[in-house]
Amino acid sequence: MRGLLAALVVAAIVPQAAGAARVEPRDLTLFEVDAPAGYLFDQGNSAGLSRAALAASQLDEARKLVREGFMGMYVARYMNTAPPRWRFVTSGAYVFRRTAGARSTLVSQFRSPAGGGFGPARRIRLGHEGWVRTSSASDTGTIVFWRHGRVLAFVVCSHMTRHRALAEELARKQESRMASRLG
């Protein structure tokens, strides 16, 4: 009887763990309905990347992500081409095998010292650990990045006014979707 009970417990746990490993990164990003009015899905600049594709890379950064337990990622881009210039919203999600991989990548990739025209990272209340970086130019952009368990996510708003407020608003929408899908 104990053997049967143990088998039932294992059978109940294994499918849940296997299902958790099959999180689809695309489902954890913003959808077109989430984008502001006038922003359309930019299929040519949206894409996914699998663990197998990354493992085949010779780049040191790719190899590091694979060692960290990278499982897959997806980036969705939305653009508004109305004058006076094009504006972009980019949403992404990296899925890792374990929380430690997402945490390590967050620290090494996103919380690095200021550079590329962006100021230092500042904490934000979002997910399990959230940060925001804003460009030094008033209309260049903002990136919000955060970790929700084993997923590392980001939203970038660029080439628009009010980019920080919009980036934070959209990041909260994306986090809400992630929380409902990941539990």
Short mmCIF file of C-alpha atoms in Angstrom, two decimals:
data_model
loop_
_atom_site.label_atom_id
_atom_site.label_comp_id
_atom_site.label_asym_id
_atom_site.label_seq_id
_atom_site.Cartn_x
_atom_site.Cartn_y
_atom_site.Cartn_z
CA MET A 1 0.00 0.00 0.00
CA ARG A 2 2.85 2.41 0.79
CA GLY A 3 4.34 1.70 -2.63
CA LEU A 4 1.05 2.62 -4.31
CA LEU A 5 0.77 5.80 -2.24
CA ALA A 6 4.35 6.80 -3.14
CA ALA A 7 3.65 6.13 -6.83
CA LEU A 8 0.54 8.33 -6.71
CA VAL A 9 2.48 11.16 -5.05
CA VAL A 10 5.24 10.93 -7.68
CA ALA A 11 2.67 10.80 -10.49
CA ALA A 12 0.97 13.90 -9.12
CA ILE A 13 4.23 15.85 -8.82
CA VAL A 14 6.03 14.87 -12.05
CA PRO A 15 3.41 16.15 -14.53
CA GLN A 16 3.27 19.48 -12.70
CA ALA A 17 7.04 19.85 -12.82
CA ALA A 18 7.12 18.89 -16.49
CA GLY A 19 4.32 21.34 -17.23
CA ALA A 20 6.17 24.09 -15.40
CA ALA A 21 9.20 23.48 -17.61
CA ARG A 22 7.07 24.08 -20.71
CA VAL A 23 6.34 27.73 -20.08
CA GLU A 24 6.04 29.46 -23.45
CA PRO A 25 8.03 32.74 -23.30
CA ARG A 26 5.74 34.35 -25.89
CA ASP A 27 2.79 33.99 -23.50
CA LEU A 28 4.69 36.05 -20.90
CA THR A 29 5.17 39.17 -23.04
CA LEU A 30 2.83 42.03 -23.92
CA PHE A 31 0.22 41.36 -26.58
CA GLU A 32 -0.97 43.84 -29.18
CA VAL A 33 -4.08 44.53 -27.09
CA ASP A 34 -1.75 45.71 -24.28
CA ALA A 35 0.11 48.21 -26.46
CA PRO A 36 -0.97 51.86 -26.51
CA ALA A 37 -3.40 53.01 -29.22
CA GLY A 38 -1.65 53.44 -32.56
CA TYR A 39 1.05 50.82 -31.86
CA LEU A 40 1.09 47.81 -34.17
CA PHE A 41 2.85 44.46 -33.77
CA ASP A 42 6.22 44.56 -35.59
CA GLN A 43 6.58 40.95 -36.74
CA GLY A 44 9.93 41.58 -38.45
CA ASN A 45 11.50 42.70 -35.17
CA SER A 46 9.81 40.16 -32.88
CA ALA A 47 11.27 36.71 -32.39
CA GLY A 48 11.96 33.83 -30.09
CA LEU A 49 15.15 31.99 -29.27
CA SER A 50 15.34 28.39 -28.11
CA ARG A 51 17.88 26.79 -25.80
CA ALA A 52 19.15 24.65 -28.70
CA ALA A 53 19.79 27.70 -30.89
CA LEU A 54 21.62 29.47 -28.09
CA ALA A 55 23.65 26.36 -27.22
CA ALA A 56 24.94 26.25 -30.81
CA SER A 57 26.37 29.76 -30.47
CA GLN A 58 30.09 30.35 -29.97
CA LEU A 59 29.52 33.64 -28.10
CA ASP A 60 30.62 33.72 -24.46
CA GLU A 61 27.38 35.44 -23.38
CA ALA A 62 25.30 32.72 -25.05
CA ARG A 63 27.30 29.98 -23.35
CA LYS A 64 26.88 31.72 -19.99
CA LEU A 65 23.08 31.87 -20.44
CA VAL A 66 23.01 28.14 -21.26
CA ARG A 67 25.07 27.39 -18.12
CA GLU A 68 22.57 29.49 -16.11
CA GLY A 69 19.74 27.20 -17.28
CA PHE A 70 18.29 29.29 -20.12
CA MET A 71 15.28 27.50 -21.65
CA GLY A 72 13.97 30.03 -24.17
CA MET A 73 13.01 33.64 -24.74
CA TYR A 74 10.73 35.82 -26.80
CA VAL A 75 10.82 39.51 -27.69
CA ALA A 76 7.70 41.29 -28.98
CA ARG A 77 8.02 44.73 -30.55
CA TYR A 78 5.28 47.25 -31.23
CA MET A 79 5.77 50.43 -33.23
CA ASN A 80 3.97 53.64 -33.98
CA THR A 81 5.07 55.29 -37.24
CA ALA A 82 2.97 58.45 -36.93
CA PRO A 83 4.93 61.73 -37.25
CA PRO A 84 7.06 63.31 -35.97
CA ARG A 85 9.11 60.09 -35.51
CA TRP A 86 8.76 56.38 -35.01
CA ARG A 87 8.22 55.18 -31.44
CA PHE A 88 8.71 51.70 -30.02
CA VAL A 89 7.52 49.47 -27.19
CA THR A 90 9.51 46.26 -26.71
CA SER A 91 8.54 43.47 -24.33
CA GLY A 92 10.56 40.36 -23.56
CA ALA A 93 10.73 37.29 -21.35
CA TYR A 94 13.65 34.92 -20.70
CA VAL A 95 12.64 31.60 -19.13
CA PHE A 96 15.20 29.72 -17.03
CA ARG A 97 15.13 26.24 -15.55
CA ARG A 98 15.55 27.60 -12.02
CA THR A 99 15.15 30.90 -10.16
CA ALA A 100 18.92 31.11 -9.62
CA GLY A 101 19.50 31.44 -13.39
CA ALA A 102 17.05 34.34 -13.70
CA ARG A 103 18.50 36.03 -10.62
CA SER A 104 22.10 35.68 -11.80
CA THR A 105 21.28 36.98 -15.28
CA LEU A 106 19.37 39.92 -13.83
CA VAL A 107 22.42 40.94 -11.82
CA SER A 108 25.00 40.41 -14.57
CA GLN A 109 23.10 41.70 -17.59
CA PHE A 110 20.68 44.35 -16.43
CA ARG A 111 22.05 45.80 -13.22
CA SER A 112 25.45 46.55 -14.73
CA PRO A 113 26.84 50.08 -14.32
CA ALA A 114 25.21 52.85 -16.33
CA GLY A 115 26.09 52.89 -19.99
CA GLY A 116 24.66 53.30 -23.45
CA GLY A 117 23.04 56.60 -22.49
CA PHE A 118 21.11 55.08 -19.58
CA GLY A 119 21.45 56.14 -15.97
CA PRO A 120 22.02 53.78 -13.05
CA ALA A 121 19.45 51.14 -12.20
CA ARG A 122 16.93 52.08 -9.50
CA ARG A 123 14.68 49.68 -7.58
CA ILE A 124 10.99 49.48 -8.43
CA ARG A 125 8.27 47.42 -6.75
CA LEU A 126 7.58 44.86 -9.45
CA GLY A 127 7.64 41.06 -9.45
CA HIS A 128 10.15 39.47 -7.09
CA GLU A 129 12.86 41.98 -7.95
CA GLY A 130 12.37 44.99 -10.20
CA TRP A 131 14.59 47.74 -11.55
CA VAL A 132 14.26 50.71 -13.89
CA ARG A 133 16.83 52.62 -15.95
CA THR A 134 16.03 55.85 -17.77
CA SER A 135 18.05 57.53 -20.49
CA SER A 136 19.84 60.75 -19.83
CA ALA A 137 18.07 62.38 -22.81
CA SER A 138 14.48 63.27 -21.97
CA ASP A 139 12.93 61.59 -25.04
CA THR A 140 15.19 58.56 -25.58
CA GLY A 141 13.69 55.88 -23.37
CA THR A 142 13.23 53.77 -20.27
CA ILE A 143 13.81 50.09 -19.59
CA VAL A 144 12.00 48.30 -16.78
CA PHE A 145 13.36 44.85 -15.95
CA TRP A 146 12.31 42.41 -13.30
CA ARG A 147 12.33 38.82 -12.17
CA HIS A 148 9.25 36.73 -11.46
CA GLY A 149 10.51 33.41 -10.13
CA ARG A 150 12.50 31.79 -12.91
CA VAL A 151 11.50 34.33 -15.56
CA LEU A 152 13.42 37.49 -16.34
CA ALA A 153 11.28 40.08 -18.13
CA PHE A 154 11.63 43.58 -19.52
CA VAL A 155 9.72 46.42 -21.17
CA VAL A 156 11.42 49.20 -23.13
CA CYS A 157 9.68 52.39 -24.29
CA SER A 158 11.76 54.50 -26.65
CA HIS A 159 11.65 57.71 -28.66
CA MET A 160 8.57 59.17 -27.00
CA THR A 161 7.55 61.57 -24.28
CA ARG A 162 6.38 60.12 -20.95
CA HIS A 163 8.43 56.97 -21.66
CA ARG A 164 9.10 56.20 -17.99
CA ALA A 165 5.44 56.33 -16.92
CA LEU A 166 4.40 54.24 -19.93
CA ALA A 167 7.19 51.68 -19.42
CA GLU A 168 6.18 51.18 -15.78
CA GLU A 169 2.48 50.90 -16.68
CA LEU A 170 3.15 48.31 -19.40
CA ALA A 171 5.56 46.38 -17.17
CA ARG A 172 2.80 46.07 -14.57
CA LYS A 173 0.44 44.69 -17.25
CA GLN A 174 3.07 42.18 -18.31
CA GLU A 175 3.80 41.20 -14.69
CA SER A 176 0.10 40.64 -14.11
CA ARG A 177 -0.03 38.28 -17.09
CA MET A 178 3.08 36.48 -15.87
CA ALA A 179 1.70 36.10 -12.33
CA SER A 180 -1.53 34.58 -13.66
CA ARG A 181 0.32 32.13 -15.91
CA LEU A 182 3.12 31.18 -13.51
CA GLY A 183 1.21 31.27 -10.25
#
